[in-house]
Coordinates of C-alpha atoms in Angstrom, one line a residue:
Chain W
X1 CA 62.8 103.6 45.2
X2 CA 63.4 100.2 46.8
X3 CA 60.4 100.7 49.1
X4 CA 58.2 101.5 46.1
X5 CA 59.5 98.4 44.3
X6 CA 58.8 96.3 47.4
X7 CA 55.2 97.5 47.6
X8 CA 54.7 96.9 44.0
X9 CA 56.2 93.4 44.2
X10 CA 54.0 92.6 47.2
X11 CA 50.9 93.7 45.4
X12 CA 51.7 92.0 42.2
X13 CA 52.7 88.8 44.0
X14 CA 49.5 88.8 46.1
X15 CA 47.4 89.5 43.1
X16 CA 49.2 86.8 41.1
X17 CA 48.6 84.2 43.8
X18 CA 45.0 85.1 44.6
X19 CA 43.3 86.9 41.9
X20 CA 43.5 86.1 38.2
X21 CA 42.2 82.6 37.9
X22 CA 38.6 83.7 37.3
X23 CA 39.7 86.0 34.5
X24 CA 41.3 83.3 32.5
X25 CA 39.6 81.9 29.5
X26 CA 42.5 79.6 28.8
X27 CA 41.5 75.9 28.6
X28 CA 44.7 74.7 27.0
X29 CA 43.2 71.6 25.5
X30 CA 42.8 70.1 22.1
X31 CA 39.8 68.3 20.6
X32 CA 41.1 64.8 21.0
X33 CA 39.7 63.1 24.1
X34 CA 41.9 61.3 26.6
X35 CA 41.7 57.5 26.1
X36 CA 39.9 55.4 28.6
X37 CA 42.4 54.2 31.2
X38 CA 44.6 57.2 30.8
X39 CA 45.1 60.2 33.0
X40 CA 46.7 63.5 31.9
X41 CA 48.1 66.1 34.2
X42 CA 49.5 69.5 33.0
X43 CA 51.0 72.7 34.2
X44 CA 50.0 75.9 32.4
X45 CA 51.8 79.2 32.5
X46 CA 49.5 81.8 31.1
X47 CA 49.6 85.5 30.7
X48 CA 46.3 87.3 31.1
X49 CA 45.3 90.6 29.7
X50 CA 42.2 92.1 31.3
X51 CA 40.5 95.4 32.1
X52 CA 41.6 97.0 35.3
X53 CA 40.2 100.4 36.2
X54 CA 40.1 102.1 32.8
X55 CA 43.3 100.5 31.4
X56 CA 44.4 97.1 30.4
X57 CA 46.4 95.1 32.9
X58 CA 48.6 92.0 32.4
X59 CA 49.3 89.3 34.8
X60 CA 50.8 85.8 34.8
X61 CA 48.5 83.0 35.8
X62 CA 49.8 79.5 36.7
X63 CA 47.3 76.7 36.5
X64 CA 47.2 72.9 37.0
X65 CA 45.1 70.9 34.6
X66 CA 44.1 67.3 34.5
X67 CA 41.9 65.0 32.4
X68 CA 40.8 61.4 32.7
X69 CA 39.4 59.2 30.0
X70 CA 35.9 58.1 30.8
X71 CA 34.5 56.6 27.6
X72 CA 35.4 55.9 24.0
X73 CA 34.4 59.4 23.0
X74 CA 34.5 61.4 26.1
X75 CA 36.7 62.4 29.1
X76 CA 36.4 64.7 32.1
X77 CA 38.8 67.0 33.8
X78 CA 39.5 70.5 34.9
X79 CA 41.9 73.2 35.9
X80 CA 42.9 74.3 39.3
X81 CA 44.1 77.7 40.5
X82 CA 44.9 78.5 44.1
X83 CA 41.3 79.6 44.9
X84 CA 39.3 78.2 42.0
X85 CA 38.3 75.1 40.3
X86 CA 36.8 74.4 36.9
X87 CA 35.4 71.0 36.0
X88 CA 34.1 69.8 32.7
X89 CA 33.7 67.1 30.2
X90 CA 34.9 66.8 26.6
X91 CA 32.9 64.9 24.0
X92 CA 34.3 63.9 20.6
X93 CA 31.7 64.3 18.0
X94 CA 33.5 63.7 14.7
X95 CA 36.9 62.1 14.0
X96 CA 38.6 61.7 10.7
X97 CA 42.2 60.9 9.8
X98 CA 43.3 64.6 10.1
X99 CA 40.3 66.2 11.9
X100 CA 38.7 65.9 15.3
X101 CA 35.8 67.9 16.4
X102 CA 34.6 68.1 20.1
X103 CA 32.6 70.1 22.5
X104 CA 33.6 70.7 26.1
X105 CA 31.1 72.1 28.6
X106 CA 32.5 73.2 31.9
X107 CA 31.5 74.9 35.2
X108 CA 33.8 76.7 37.5
X109 CA 33.9 78.6 40.8
X110 CA 36.5 81.1 41.9
X111 CA 37.0 83.1 45.1
X112 CA 38.8 86.4 44.5
X113 CA 39.5 88.5 47.6
X114 CA 39.2 91.8 45.8
X115 CA 36.8 93.0 43.2
X116 CA 37.8 94.1 39.7
X117 CA 35.7 95.8 37.2
X118 CA 33.3 92.9 36.7
X119 CA 34.7 90.3 39.1
X120 CA 33.7 90.0 42.7
X121 CA 34.7 87.7 45.5
X122 CA 32.4 84.9 44.3
X123 CA 32.7 84.1 40.6
X124 CA 30.8 81.3 38.8
X125 CA 31.4 80.4 35.2
X126 CA 29.3 78.1 33.1
X127 CA 30.1 77.6 29.5
X128 CA 31.0 75.4 26.6
X129 CA 33.8 75.4 24.1
X130 CA 33.9 73.7 20.7
X131 CA 37.3 72.5 19.5
X132 CA 38.6 71.5 16.2
X133 CA 41.9 69.7 15.8
X134 CA 43.8 69.6 12.5
X135 CA 46.7 67.2 12.7
X136 CA 49.6 68.7 10.7
X137 CA 51.8 65.7 11.3
X138 CA 52.2 62.9 13.8
X139 CA 53.7 65.4 16.2
X140 CA 52.0 68.7 15.4
X141 CA 48.3 69.5 16.0
X142 CA 46.6 72.8 15.3
X143 CA 43.5 73.5 17.4
X144 CA 40.9 76.2 16.9
X145 CA 38.3 76.9 19.5
X146 CA 35.2 78.9 20.0
X147 CA 33.5 79.4 23.4
X148 CA 30.5 80.9 25.0
X149 CA 30.6 81.5 28.7
X150 CA 28.1 82.9 31.2
X151 CA 29.5 84.3 34.4
X152 CA 28.0 85.5 37.7
X153 CA 30.2 87.6 39.9
X154 CA 28.8 88.6 43.3
X155 CA 29.8 89.9 46.7
X156 CA 30.3 87.5 49.6
X157 CA 27.2 89.0 51.0
X158 CA 25.3 87.2 48.2
X159 CA 25.2 84.2 50.7
X160 CA 23.2 86.5 53.0
X161 CA 20.8 87.5 50.3
X162 CA 22.5 90.8 49.5
X163 CA 23.4 90.9 45.8
X164 CA 24.3 94.6 45.5
X165 CA 27.3 94.8 43.2
X166 CA 26.7 91.6 41.3
X167 CA 27.5 91.3 37.6
X168 CA 26.1 89.0 35.0
X169 CA 28.3 88.5 31.9
X170 CA 28.1 86.6 28.6
X171 CA 31.5 86.1 27.0
X172 CA 31.9 84.8 23.5
X173 CA 35.5 83.9 22.7
X174 CA 37.9 82.2 20.5
X175 CA 41.3 80.6 20.8
X176 CA 44.0 79.2 18.6
X177 CA 46.5 76.7 19.8
X178 CA 49.2 74.4 18.6
X179 CA 50.3 71.2 20.3
X180 CA 53.6 69.4 19.8
X181 CA 54.0 65.8 21.0
X182 CA 57.5 65.3 22.2
X183 CA 56.9 61.7 23.2
X184 CA 53.8 59.4 23.4
X185 CA 53.3 60.6 27.0
X186 CA 54.4 64.2 26.8
X187 CA 52.9 67.2 24.9
X188 CA 53.7 70.9 24.9
X189 CA 50.8 73.1 23.8
X190 CA 50.8 76.9 23.1
X191 CA 47.5 78.7 23.1
X192 CA 46.3 82.2 22.7
X193 CA 42.7 83.5 22.9
X194 CA 40.4 86.4 23.3
X195 CA 37.0 86.8 25.1
X196 CA 34.6 89.6 24.5
X197 CA 32.7 90.1 27.8
X198 CA 29.2 91.5 27.5
X199 CA 27.9 92.9 30.8
X200 CA 24.2 92.0 30.6
X201 CA 23.3 95.3 32.4
X202 CA 26.1 97.6 31.4
X203 CA 26.9 96.7 27.7
X204 CA 30.1 95.5 26.2
X205 CA 33.4 95.6 28.1
X206 CA 37.0 95.6 26.7
X207 CA 38.2 92.2 25.6
X208 CA 40.3 90.0 27.8
X209 CA 42.9 87.7 26.5
X210 CA 45.3 84.9 27.3
X211 CA 48.4 83.4 25.9
X212 CA 50.4 80.6 27.4
X213 CA 52.2 77.3 27.4
X214 CA 51.0 74.0 28.8
X215 CA 53.2 71.0 29.6
X216 CA 51.1 67.9 29.8
X217 CA 52.0 64.3 30.8
X218 CA 49.8 61.3 30.3
X219 CA 50.0 57.8 31.8
X220 CA 48.0 54.7 31.9
X221 CA 46.0 54.2 35.1
X222 CA 46.9 51.3 37.4
X223 CA 44.6 48.4 37.3
Chain V
X1 CA 44.5 55.6 69.4
X2 CA 43.5 52.1 68.5
X3 CA 41.1 52.0 71.5
X4 CA 39.7 55.3 70.6
X5 CA 38.9 54.2 67.1
X6 CA 37.2 51.1 68.5
X7 CA 35.2 53.4 70.7
X8 CA 34.2 55.6 67.9
X9 CA 33.4 52.7 65.7
X10 CA 31.2 51.2 68.4
X11 CA 29.4 54.5 68.8
X12 CA 28.9 54.8 65.1
X13 CA 27.6 51.3 64.9
X14 CA 25.3 51.9 67.8
X15 CA 24.0 55.1 66.2
X16 CA 23.6 53.5 62.8
X17 CA 21.8 50.6 64.4
X18 CA 19.6 53.1 66.3
X19 CA 18.9 55.0 63.0
X20 CA 18.2 51.8 61.2
X21 CA 15.8 50.8 64.0
X22 CA 14.0 54.0 63.5
X23 CA 13.8 53.2 59.8
X24 CA 15.9 56.3 59.0
X25 CA 19.3 56.5 57.5
X26 CA 21.3 54.1 55.4
X27 CA 24.6 52.7 56.8
X28 CA 27.5 55.1 56.0
X29 CA 25.3 58.2 56.1
X30 CA 26.1 58.8 59.8
X31 CA 29.7 58.4 59.1
X32 CA 29.6 61.1 56.5
X33 CA 27.4 63.2 58.8
X34 CA 30.0 62.9 61.5
X35 CA 32.6 64.4 59.2
X36 CA 30.4 66.9 57.6
X37 CA 29.3 69.2 60.4
X38 CA 32.7 70.8 61.2
X39 CA 33.2 71.5 57.5
X40 CA 29.7 72.6 57.0
X41 CA 29.9 74.9 60.0
X42 CA 33.2 76.3 58.8
X43 CA 31.8 76.9 55.3
X44 CA 28.6 78.4 56.8
X45 CA 30.7 80.7 59.0
X46 CA 32.9 81.7 56.1
X47 CA 29.9 82.5 53.8
X48 CA 27.6 84.2 56.3
X49 CA 30.0 85.3 59.0
X50 CA 30.6 88.8 57.7
X51 CA 28.3 91.1 59.5
X52 CA 26.5 93.5 57.2
X53 CA 27.4 97.1 57.7
X54 CA 24.8 99.5 59.1
X55 CA 24.7 102.3 56.5
X56 CA 23.1 105.6 56.6
X57 CA 21.2 105.4 53.4
X58 CA 19.1 108.5 53.8
X59 CA 19.8 111.0 51.1
X60 CA 20.0 114.0 53.4
X61 CA 21.2 112.8 56.8
X62 CA 22.0 112.3 59.5
X63 CA 23.6 115.7 59.4
X64 CA 25.6 117.5 62.0
X65 CA 26.8 121.1 61.8
X66 CA 27.7 124.0 64.0
X67 CA 29.6 127.2 63.9
X68 CA 32.2 127.6 66.5
X69 CA 33.9 130.5 64.9
X70 CA 34.6 133.5 67.1
X71 CA 35.9 137.0 66.5
X72 CA 39.5 135.7 66.7
X73 CA 38.9 133.3 63.8
X74 CA 36.4 135.3 61.7
X75 CA 38.0 137.5 59.0
X76 CA 36.0 140.1 57.3
X77 CA 38.7 140.7 54.7
X78 CA 39.6 138.5 51.7
X79 CA 42.8 136.6 52.6
X80 CA 46.1 136.7 50.6
X81 CA 46.1 132.9 50.4
X82 CA 44.0 130.0 51.6
X83 CA 45.2 126.8 53.1
X84 CA 43.4 123.4 52.5
X85 CA 44.2 120.4 54.7
X86 CA 43.0 116.9 54.3
X87 CA 43.4 114.5 57.3
X88 CA 42.1 110.9 57.8
X89 CA 42.0 110.6 61.6
X90 CA 41.8 106.8 61.8
X91 CA 38.5 106.2 63.5
X92 CA 38.7 109.5 65.3
X93 CA 40.4 107.9 68.3
X94 CA 43.2 110.4 69.0
X95 CA 41.4 113.7 68.8
X96 CA 43.7 115.5 71.3
X97 CA 46.8 114.7 69.2
X98 CA 44.9 115.8 66.0
X99 CA 44.0 119.1 67.6
X100 CA 47.7 119.6 68.6
X101 CA 48.8 118.9 65.0
X102 CA 46.2 121.2 63.5
X103 CA 47.2 124.0 65.9
X104 CA 50.8 124.1 64.9
X105 CA 52.5 125.3 61.7
X106 CA 52.1 124.5 58.8
X107 CA 48.5 123.4 59.5
X108 CA 47.6 126.2 62.0
X109 CA 45.1 128.7 60.6
X110 CA 44.0 126.4 57.8
X111 CA 41.0 127.8 56.0
X112 CA 39.5 124.4 55.1
X113 CA 40.0 121.0 56.7
X114 CA 38.6 117.9 55.1
X115 CA 38.5 115.0 57.6
X116 CA 37.6 111.3 57.2
X117 CA 36.8 108.4 59.5
X118 CA 35.2 110.9 61.9
X119 CA 32.3 110.7 64.4
X120 CA 30.1 113.7 65.3
X121 CA 31.5 114.3 68.8
X122 CA 35.1 114.4 67.6
X123 CA 34.3 116.8 64.7
X124 CA 32.5 119.1 67.1
X125 CA 35.4 119.0 69.6
X126 CA 38.0 119.8 66.9
X127 CA 35.9 122.6 65.4
X128 CA 35.2 124.0 68.9
X129 CA 38.9 124.0 69.8
X130 CA 40.0 125.5 66.5
X131 CA 37.1 128.0 66.2
X132 CA 35.7 126.6 63.0
X133 CA 32.4 126.0 61.4
X134 CA 31.7 122.5 60.3
X135 CA 29.4 120.1 58.6
X136 CA 29.5 116.4 59.2
X137 CA 27.7 113.4 57.7
X138 CA 28.3 109.8 58.9
X139 CA 28.2 107.2 56.2
X140 CA 27.9 104.1 58.4
X141 CA 28.3 102.7 61.8
X142 CA 31.7 101.1 62.5
X143 CA 32.3 97.8 64.4
X144 CA 33.0 99.8 67.6
X145 CA 29.5 101.3 67.3
X146 CA 30.9 104.7 66.5
X147 CA 29.8 106.6 63.4
X148 CA 32.2 106.7 60.5
X149 CA 32.0 109.6 58.1
X150 CA 33.4 112.7 56.5
X151 CA 33.5 116.3 57.7
X152 CA 34.4 119.7 56.3
X153 CA 35.6 122.3 58.8
X154 CA 36.0 125.9 57.7
X155 CA 37.2 129.3 58.8
X156 CA 34.7 130.7 56.4
X157 CA 30.9 130.5 56.4
X158 CA 29.4 127.3 55.1
X159 CA 26.5 128.4 53.0
X160 CA 25.3 125.0 51.6
X161 CA 26.2 121.4 52.0
X162 CA 25.1 117.9 51.1
X163 CA 26.0 114.3 51.2
X164 CA 26.8 112.3 48.1
X165 CA 26.5 108.5 48.2
X166 CA 29.3 106.8 46.4
X167 CA 28.6 103.6 44.3
X168 CA 30.2 100.2 44.9
X169 CA 29.6 99.1 48.5
X170 CA 32.3 96.8 49.7
X171 CA 31.7 93.2 48.8
X172 CA 32.2 91.7 52.3
X173 CA 30.0 94.0 54.5
X174 CA 28.2 96.2 51.9
X175 CA 29.7 99.2 53.7
X176 CA 28.8 102.5 52.0
X177 CA 31.2 105.3 51.3
X178 CA 30.2 108.9 50.9
X179 CA 31.6 112.4 50.1
X180 CA 30.6 115.5 51.9
X181 CA 30.2 118.6 49.7
X182 CA 30.1 122.1 51.1
X183 CA 29.9 125.6 49.5
X184 CA 32.1 128.1 51.4
X185 CA 31.9 131.9 51.2
X186 CA 35.5 133.1 51.2
X187 CA 35.4 136.8 51.2
X188 CA 32.5 136.9 48.8
X189 CA 33.7 134.2 46.5
X190 CA 31.9 130.9 46.6
X191 CA 34.2 127.9 46.8
X192 CA 32.9 124.3 46.3
X193 CA 34.7 121.8 48.5
X194 CA 34.4 118.1 49.0
X195 CA 35.7 115.7 51.7
X196 CA 36.2 112.3 50.1
X197 CA 36.8 108.8 51.5
X198 CA 36.9 106.2 48.7
X199 CA 36.6 102.5 49.4
X200 CA 39.8 100.5 50.2
X201 CA 41.3 98.4 47.3
X202 CA 39.0 95.5 48.3
X203 CA 36.8 97.4 45.9
X204 CA 38.6 97.3 42.6
X205 CA 40.2 100.3 40.9
X206 CA 37.3 100.6 38.5
X207 CA 34.9 101.0 41.4
X208 CA 37.1 103.6 43.1
X209 CA 37.4 105.6 39.9
X210 CA 33.6 105.4 39.6
X211 CA 33.4 106.8 43.2
X212 CA 35.7 109.7 42.3
X213 CA 33.8 110.4 39.1
X214 CA 30.5 110.5 41.1
X215 CA 32.0 113.3 43.2
X216 CA 33.3 115.2 40.2
X217 CA 29.9 114.9 38.5
X218 CA 28.1 116.1 41.7
X219 CA 30.3 119.2 41.7
X220 CA 30.1 119.9 38.0
X221 CA 28.5 123.3 37.2
X222 CA 28.4 124.4 40.8
X223 CA 31.1 127.1 40.3
X224 CA 34.5 127.8 38.9
X225 CA 36.4 127.4 42.1
X226 CA 36.5 123.8 43.4
X227 CA 38.6 121.8 45.8
X228 CA 38.2 118.0 46.2
X229 CA 40.3 116.6 49.1
X230 CA 40.5 113.3 50.9
X231 CA 41.6 109.8 51.2
X232 CA 41.4 108.1 47.7
X233 CA 42.8 104.8 48.8
X234 CA 45.2 104.5 45.9
X235 CA 47.6 102.0 47.4
X236 CA 47.5 99.4 44.6
X237 CA 49.9 99.7 41.6
X238 CA 48.6 101.9 38.9
X239 CA 45.7 103.3 40.9
X240 CA 47.3 106.7 41.6
X241 CA 48.2 107.2 37.9
X242 CA 44.6 106.4 36.8
X243 CA 43.1 108.5 39.6
X244 CA 45.2 111.5 38.7
X245 CA 44.4 111.0 35.0
X246 CA 40.7 111.0 35.7
X247 CA 40.9 114.3 37.6
X248 CA 43.1 115.8 34.9
X249 CA 40.6 114.8 32.2
X250 CA 37.9 116.6 34.2
X251 CA 40.1 119.7 34.4
X252 CA 41.3 119.3 38.0
X253 CA 44.8 120.0 38.9
X254 CA 46.6 117.7 41.3
X255 CA 47.4 120.5 43.8
X256 CA 49.2 118.2 46.3
X257 CA 51.4 116.6 43.6
X258 CA 54.8 115.7 44.8
X259 CA 54.2 115.6 48.5
X260 CA 55.0 111.9 48.7
X261 CA 53.6 109.2 50.9
X262 CA 50.8 110.1 53.2
X263 CA 50.4 106.9 55.2
X264 CA 52.8 104.7 57.2
X265 CA 51.8 101.1 56.8
X266 CA 53.3 97.7 57.5
X267 CA 54.3 97.5 53.8
X268 CA 55.9 100.9 53.8
X269 CA 54.7 104.4 52.9
X270 CA 51.6 104.8 50.7
X271 CA 50.3 107.8 48.8
X272 CA 46.6 107.9 49.6
X273 CA 45.6 111.4 50.5
X274 CA 45.3 114.2 47.9
X275 CA 44.0 117.6 47.1
X276 CA 42.7 118.3 43.7
X277 CA 41.6 121.8 42.6
X278 CA 40.0 123.7 39.8
X279 CA 40.3 127.5 39.4
X280 CA 43.0 127.9 42.1
X281 CA 46.8 128.2 41.8
X282 CA 48.7 126.2 44.4
X283 CA 51.7 128.1 46.0
X284 CA 53.0 125.6 48.5
X285 CA 52.2 122.0 49.5
X286 CA 53.4 119.4 51.9
X287 CA 52.8 116.6 54.4
X288 CA 53.2 117.1 58.1
X289 CA 54.8 113.8 59.1
X290 CA 55.0 114.5 62.8
X291 CA 52.8 112.4 65.0
X292 CA 49.2 113.6 64.6
X293 CA 47.1 110.7 66.1
X294 CA 46.6 108.7 62.9
X295 CA 48.4 106.4 60.5
X296 CA 47.6 109.0 57.9
X297 CA 49.6 112.3 57.8
X298 CA 47.8 115.6 57.2
X299 CA 48.3 116.9 53.7
X300 CA 48.2 120.6 53.1
X301 CA 48.1 123.0 50.1
X302 CA 48.3 126.8 50.2
X303 CA 46.5 128.4 47.3
X304 CA 46.9 131.9 45.9
X305 CA 43.9 134.1 46.7
X306 CA 41.9 135.6 45.1
X307 CA 41.5 132.9 42.5

């Protein structure tokens, strides 16, 4: 019994550390851009639901996030997993007293040692998310998001011109989050979302989902 | 250290000056270039370093077969039971130990032996020593230049056989996996058999389930009595459950259910090798855990006969 538990723990631990980043549609951001001269760093603890074999599987996925103000209406940033990185910008399009609307294009690359149903060792994601903030109060902000992501997943041999086993996916998705500002420089954000992967050669796949908490700190850059 | 830096700086300055004289690179470029090659080489090695596997992609071959049965091993009468063994012999390196294991109870006298990770010479030697007919198809060439494939050895005539290519080559070397199917004539009853070697968990569970389903599909409609045996590489959590469920949904019974772990590994025992059957009633089953020349232990099932 203990041996079985040990094997399971080893597998789950290894998968947790190495695998799930590329499966995560979690961005854990709101529509409000980071002010110029400010850097935000965050820690996200997400739970992922995804197709494994012919069942759903669930795994935790820790991520580090950062954003840096770049202009009056835009910032840039990304999220980092152990073997993956996604970078993107966020552009504020409309801001009113209670509403902010932004778009956030992003591109990411992940290495995953083992394949899953439609992930391979080399995973590229290119997509955009539109975000709408509704400020409930000075502390609380509700965020709705819609995204469209294209993904390529290919074997490592793709670098040698062998693409056998590659997957091309298009994933529309949506998310709902709520942020609570504990202090001017510290925010806690909860977010949940779904993606509906469409294998461009094999039809639709079961949805994947995420839910998690992000703790985000901001500070003014040194001059 | 300080001197070394000076030396390097001087070399870089000289190189940059030389490049500038030739009207080539901008200052600073060489410095980046000096740093880049080791990283570039490492990246290049990482991305292109995996040698591609040499697969046997032919639909029908290469094929090896022979009949080493002799009067002592040929039975003209229908048996009271039949024994099926599956054994992954780990690159077929310890054939003598395998023959010893297959010659002692409870494996001795097995009617069907499904073997994996075999090469032609080793299969022929085992069949010859045990007095069996065999068919063997290699799937690919291994890094040691030996063939790597599956075999079915039988105490009964092999009346038909074929190779089935499995989907989902591994993503690092594009190594192909196959199953070997054979029709045996056991006392006038045709039995469809398969020797299976699924991909390792580097290929995800979905891929390995597709591989198993390819074999089931290939055998569908070939007859009411079927045995699928081999190494299904179900070491990752949940994979055994999903694999058994797939076979169950396709009307196969997990004939070797309950035998326990079949491989000793650094992370402990693993249940990887199974026998699934349709149209046969298992009487006894087990794993022979005595040394047999492999990290896998032979799994055996005795079925009631006639079906």
